[in-house]
Short mmCIF file of C-alpha atoms in Angstrom, two decimals:
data_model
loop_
_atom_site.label_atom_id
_atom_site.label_comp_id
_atom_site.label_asym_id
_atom_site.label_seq_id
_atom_site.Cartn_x
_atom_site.Cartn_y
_atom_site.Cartn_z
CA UNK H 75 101.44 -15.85 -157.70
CA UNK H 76 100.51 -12.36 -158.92
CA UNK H 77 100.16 -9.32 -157.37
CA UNK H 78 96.65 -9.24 -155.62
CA UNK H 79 97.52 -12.79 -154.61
CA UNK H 80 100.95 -11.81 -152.95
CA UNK H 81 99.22 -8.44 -151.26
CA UNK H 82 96.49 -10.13 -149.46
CA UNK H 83 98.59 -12.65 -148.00
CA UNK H 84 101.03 -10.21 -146.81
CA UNK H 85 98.06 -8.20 -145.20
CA UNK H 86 97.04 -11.13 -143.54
CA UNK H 87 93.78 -11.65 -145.15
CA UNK H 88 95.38 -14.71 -147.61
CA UNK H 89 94.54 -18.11 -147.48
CA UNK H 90 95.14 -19.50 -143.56
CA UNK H 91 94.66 -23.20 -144.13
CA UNK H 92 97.17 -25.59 -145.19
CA UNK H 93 96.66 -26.97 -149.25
CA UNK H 94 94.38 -29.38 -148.87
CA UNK H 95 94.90 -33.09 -148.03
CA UNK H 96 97.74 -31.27 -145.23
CA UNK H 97 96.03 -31.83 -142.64
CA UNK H 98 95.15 -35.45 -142.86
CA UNK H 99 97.99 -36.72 -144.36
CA UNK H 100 99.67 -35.09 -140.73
CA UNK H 101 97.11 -36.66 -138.88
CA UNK H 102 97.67 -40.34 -140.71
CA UNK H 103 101.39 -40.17 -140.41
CA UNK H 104 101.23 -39.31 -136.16
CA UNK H 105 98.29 -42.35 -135.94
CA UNK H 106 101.03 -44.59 -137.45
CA UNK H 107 103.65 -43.63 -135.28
CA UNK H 108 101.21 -44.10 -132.11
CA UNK H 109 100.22 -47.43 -133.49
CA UNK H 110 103.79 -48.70 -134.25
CA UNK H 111 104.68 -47.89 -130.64
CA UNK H 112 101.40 -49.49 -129.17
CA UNK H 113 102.57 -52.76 -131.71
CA UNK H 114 105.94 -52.82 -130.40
CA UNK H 115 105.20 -52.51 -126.78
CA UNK H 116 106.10 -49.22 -126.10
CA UNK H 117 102.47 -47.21 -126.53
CA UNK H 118 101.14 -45.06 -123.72
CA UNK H 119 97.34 -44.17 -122.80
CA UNK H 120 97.68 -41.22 -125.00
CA UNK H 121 98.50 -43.55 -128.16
CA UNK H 122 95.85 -46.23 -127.82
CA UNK H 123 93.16 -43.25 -127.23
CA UNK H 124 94.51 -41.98 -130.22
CA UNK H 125 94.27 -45.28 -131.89
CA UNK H 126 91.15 -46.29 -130.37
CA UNK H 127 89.09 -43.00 -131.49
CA UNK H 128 90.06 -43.27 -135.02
CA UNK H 129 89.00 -46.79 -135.47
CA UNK H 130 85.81 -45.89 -133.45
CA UNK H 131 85.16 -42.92 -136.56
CA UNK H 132 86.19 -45.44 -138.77
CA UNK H 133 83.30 -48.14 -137.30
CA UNK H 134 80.92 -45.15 -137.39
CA UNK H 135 81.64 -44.70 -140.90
CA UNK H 136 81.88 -48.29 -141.76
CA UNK H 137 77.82 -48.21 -140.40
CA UNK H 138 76.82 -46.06 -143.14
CA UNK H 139 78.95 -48.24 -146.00
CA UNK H 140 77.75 -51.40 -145.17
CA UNK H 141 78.11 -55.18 -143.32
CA UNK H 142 81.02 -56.23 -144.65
CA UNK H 143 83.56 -53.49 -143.94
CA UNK H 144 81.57 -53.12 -140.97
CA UNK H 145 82.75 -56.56 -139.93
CA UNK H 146 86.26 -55.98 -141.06
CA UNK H 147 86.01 -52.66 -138.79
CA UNK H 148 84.30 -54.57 -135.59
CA UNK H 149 87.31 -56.70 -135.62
CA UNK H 150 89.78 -54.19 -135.44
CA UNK H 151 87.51 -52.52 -132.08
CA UNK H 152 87.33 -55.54 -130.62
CA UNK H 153 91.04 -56.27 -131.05
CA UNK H 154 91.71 -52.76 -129.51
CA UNK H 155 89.39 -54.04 -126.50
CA UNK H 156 91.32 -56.81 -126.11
CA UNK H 157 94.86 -54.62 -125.89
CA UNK H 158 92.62 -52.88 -122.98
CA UNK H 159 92.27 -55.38 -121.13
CA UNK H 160 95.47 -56.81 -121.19
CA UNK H 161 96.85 -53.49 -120.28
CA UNK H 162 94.52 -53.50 -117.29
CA UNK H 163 96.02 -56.75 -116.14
CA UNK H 164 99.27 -56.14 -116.86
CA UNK H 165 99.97 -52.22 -117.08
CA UNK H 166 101.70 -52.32 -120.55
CA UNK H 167 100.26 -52.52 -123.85
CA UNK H 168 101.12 -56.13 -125.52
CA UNK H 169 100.24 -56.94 -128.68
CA UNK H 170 99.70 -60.51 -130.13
CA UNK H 171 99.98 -61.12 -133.64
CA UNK H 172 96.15 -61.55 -134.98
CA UNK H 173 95.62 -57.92 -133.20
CA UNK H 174 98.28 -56.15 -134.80
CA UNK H 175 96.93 -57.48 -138.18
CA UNK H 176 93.27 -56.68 -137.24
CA UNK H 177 94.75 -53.06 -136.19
CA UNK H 178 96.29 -52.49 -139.23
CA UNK H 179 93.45 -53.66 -141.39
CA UNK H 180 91.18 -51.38 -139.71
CA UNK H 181 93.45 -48.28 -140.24
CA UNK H 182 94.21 -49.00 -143.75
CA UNK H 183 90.07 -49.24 -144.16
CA UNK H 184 90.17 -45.77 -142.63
CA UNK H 185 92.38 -44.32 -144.47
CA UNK H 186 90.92 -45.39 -147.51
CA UNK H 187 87.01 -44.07 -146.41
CA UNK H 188 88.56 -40.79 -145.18
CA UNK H 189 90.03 -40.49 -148.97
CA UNK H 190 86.82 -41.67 -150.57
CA UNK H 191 84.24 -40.28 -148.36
CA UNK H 192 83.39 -36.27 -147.96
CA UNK H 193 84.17 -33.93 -145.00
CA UNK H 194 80.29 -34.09 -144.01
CA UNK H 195 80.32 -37.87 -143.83
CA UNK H 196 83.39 -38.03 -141.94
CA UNK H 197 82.51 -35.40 -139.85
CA UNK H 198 79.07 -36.98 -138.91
CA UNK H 199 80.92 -40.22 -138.29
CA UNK H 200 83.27 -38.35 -135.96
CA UNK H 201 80.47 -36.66 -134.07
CA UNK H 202 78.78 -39.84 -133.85
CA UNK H 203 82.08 -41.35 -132.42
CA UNK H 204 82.47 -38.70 -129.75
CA UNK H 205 78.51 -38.67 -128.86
CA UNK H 206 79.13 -42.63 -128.08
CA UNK H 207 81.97 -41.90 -125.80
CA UNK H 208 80.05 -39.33 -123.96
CA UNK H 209 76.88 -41.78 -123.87
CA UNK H 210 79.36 -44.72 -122.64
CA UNK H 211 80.53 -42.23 -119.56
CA UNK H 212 77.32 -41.21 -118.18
CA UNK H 213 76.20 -44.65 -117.75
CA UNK H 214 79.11 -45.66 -116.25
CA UNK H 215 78.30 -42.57 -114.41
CA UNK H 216 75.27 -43.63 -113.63
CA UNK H 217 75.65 -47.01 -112.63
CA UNK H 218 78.90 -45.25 -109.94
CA UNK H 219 81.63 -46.57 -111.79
CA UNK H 220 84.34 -44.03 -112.68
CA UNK H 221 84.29 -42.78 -115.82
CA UNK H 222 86.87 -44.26 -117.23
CA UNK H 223 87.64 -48.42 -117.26
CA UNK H 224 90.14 -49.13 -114.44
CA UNK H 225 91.79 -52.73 -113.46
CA UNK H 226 89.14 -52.63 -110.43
CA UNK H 227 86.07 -51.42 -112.82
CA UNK H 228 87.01 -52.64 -116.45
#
């Protein structure tokens, strides 16, 4: 580091963002943790919502790739909808086998289009993601269900 380098990140006006590829390689590491305790029975609401939104980006992306990882994707969502259910009926998150392979499939795709895609495209697929969820609410809204799926309105 030389000197102009050293000054403007002691006045503050240095580089503020962690090196590149920080962030998400944070972000991949805490989605595994929340999906090994989902897989082992011991997930809360906050780690299948965690779960759940990155395979939704990764479905959104999967749209723009094409049908076959699209497919691979779908089954992973409708694995997690599954795991919803069950934790409706039952109050605890329980895993069978073929979901916790479908899971796993589906973050390993994601992981590999966040790598190989750009920030725009994952961005737009993350916008996309969060625009569905909004659109999903206001109809239940709509329609006087709560907002949110409950064992009484699934």
């Amino acid at each position: 580091m030389n000197r102009a380098q050293r000054r403007a990140l002691a006045s503050g006006k240095g580089p503020k963002r962690t090196p590149r590829g920080t962030r998400r390689t944070i972000d991949f590491i805490q989605t595994e943790e929340r999906f090994g305790r989902l897989s082992q029975g011991a997930g809360t609401v906050e780690d299948f919502d965690e779960v759940a939104l990155r395979l939704g980006m990764a479905l959104n992306r999967a749209k723009d790739i094409g049908d076959a990882l699209l497919s691979e994707v779908q089954l992973a969502c409708n694995a997690m909808d599954t795991l919803r259910n069950r934790y409706l009926d039952r109050g605890r998150f329980v895993m069978t086998g073929p979901e916790k392979v479908a899971i796993r499939i589906g973050l390993d795709y994601l992981e590999d289009m966040v790598r190989n895609s750009s920030r725009a495209q994952m961005q737009a697929a993350w916008q996309r993601c969060l625009h569905n969820i909004d659109k999903a609410m206001s109809e239940r809204a709509k329609l006087g269900l709560p907002a949110l799926p409950t064992k009484e309105h699934p």
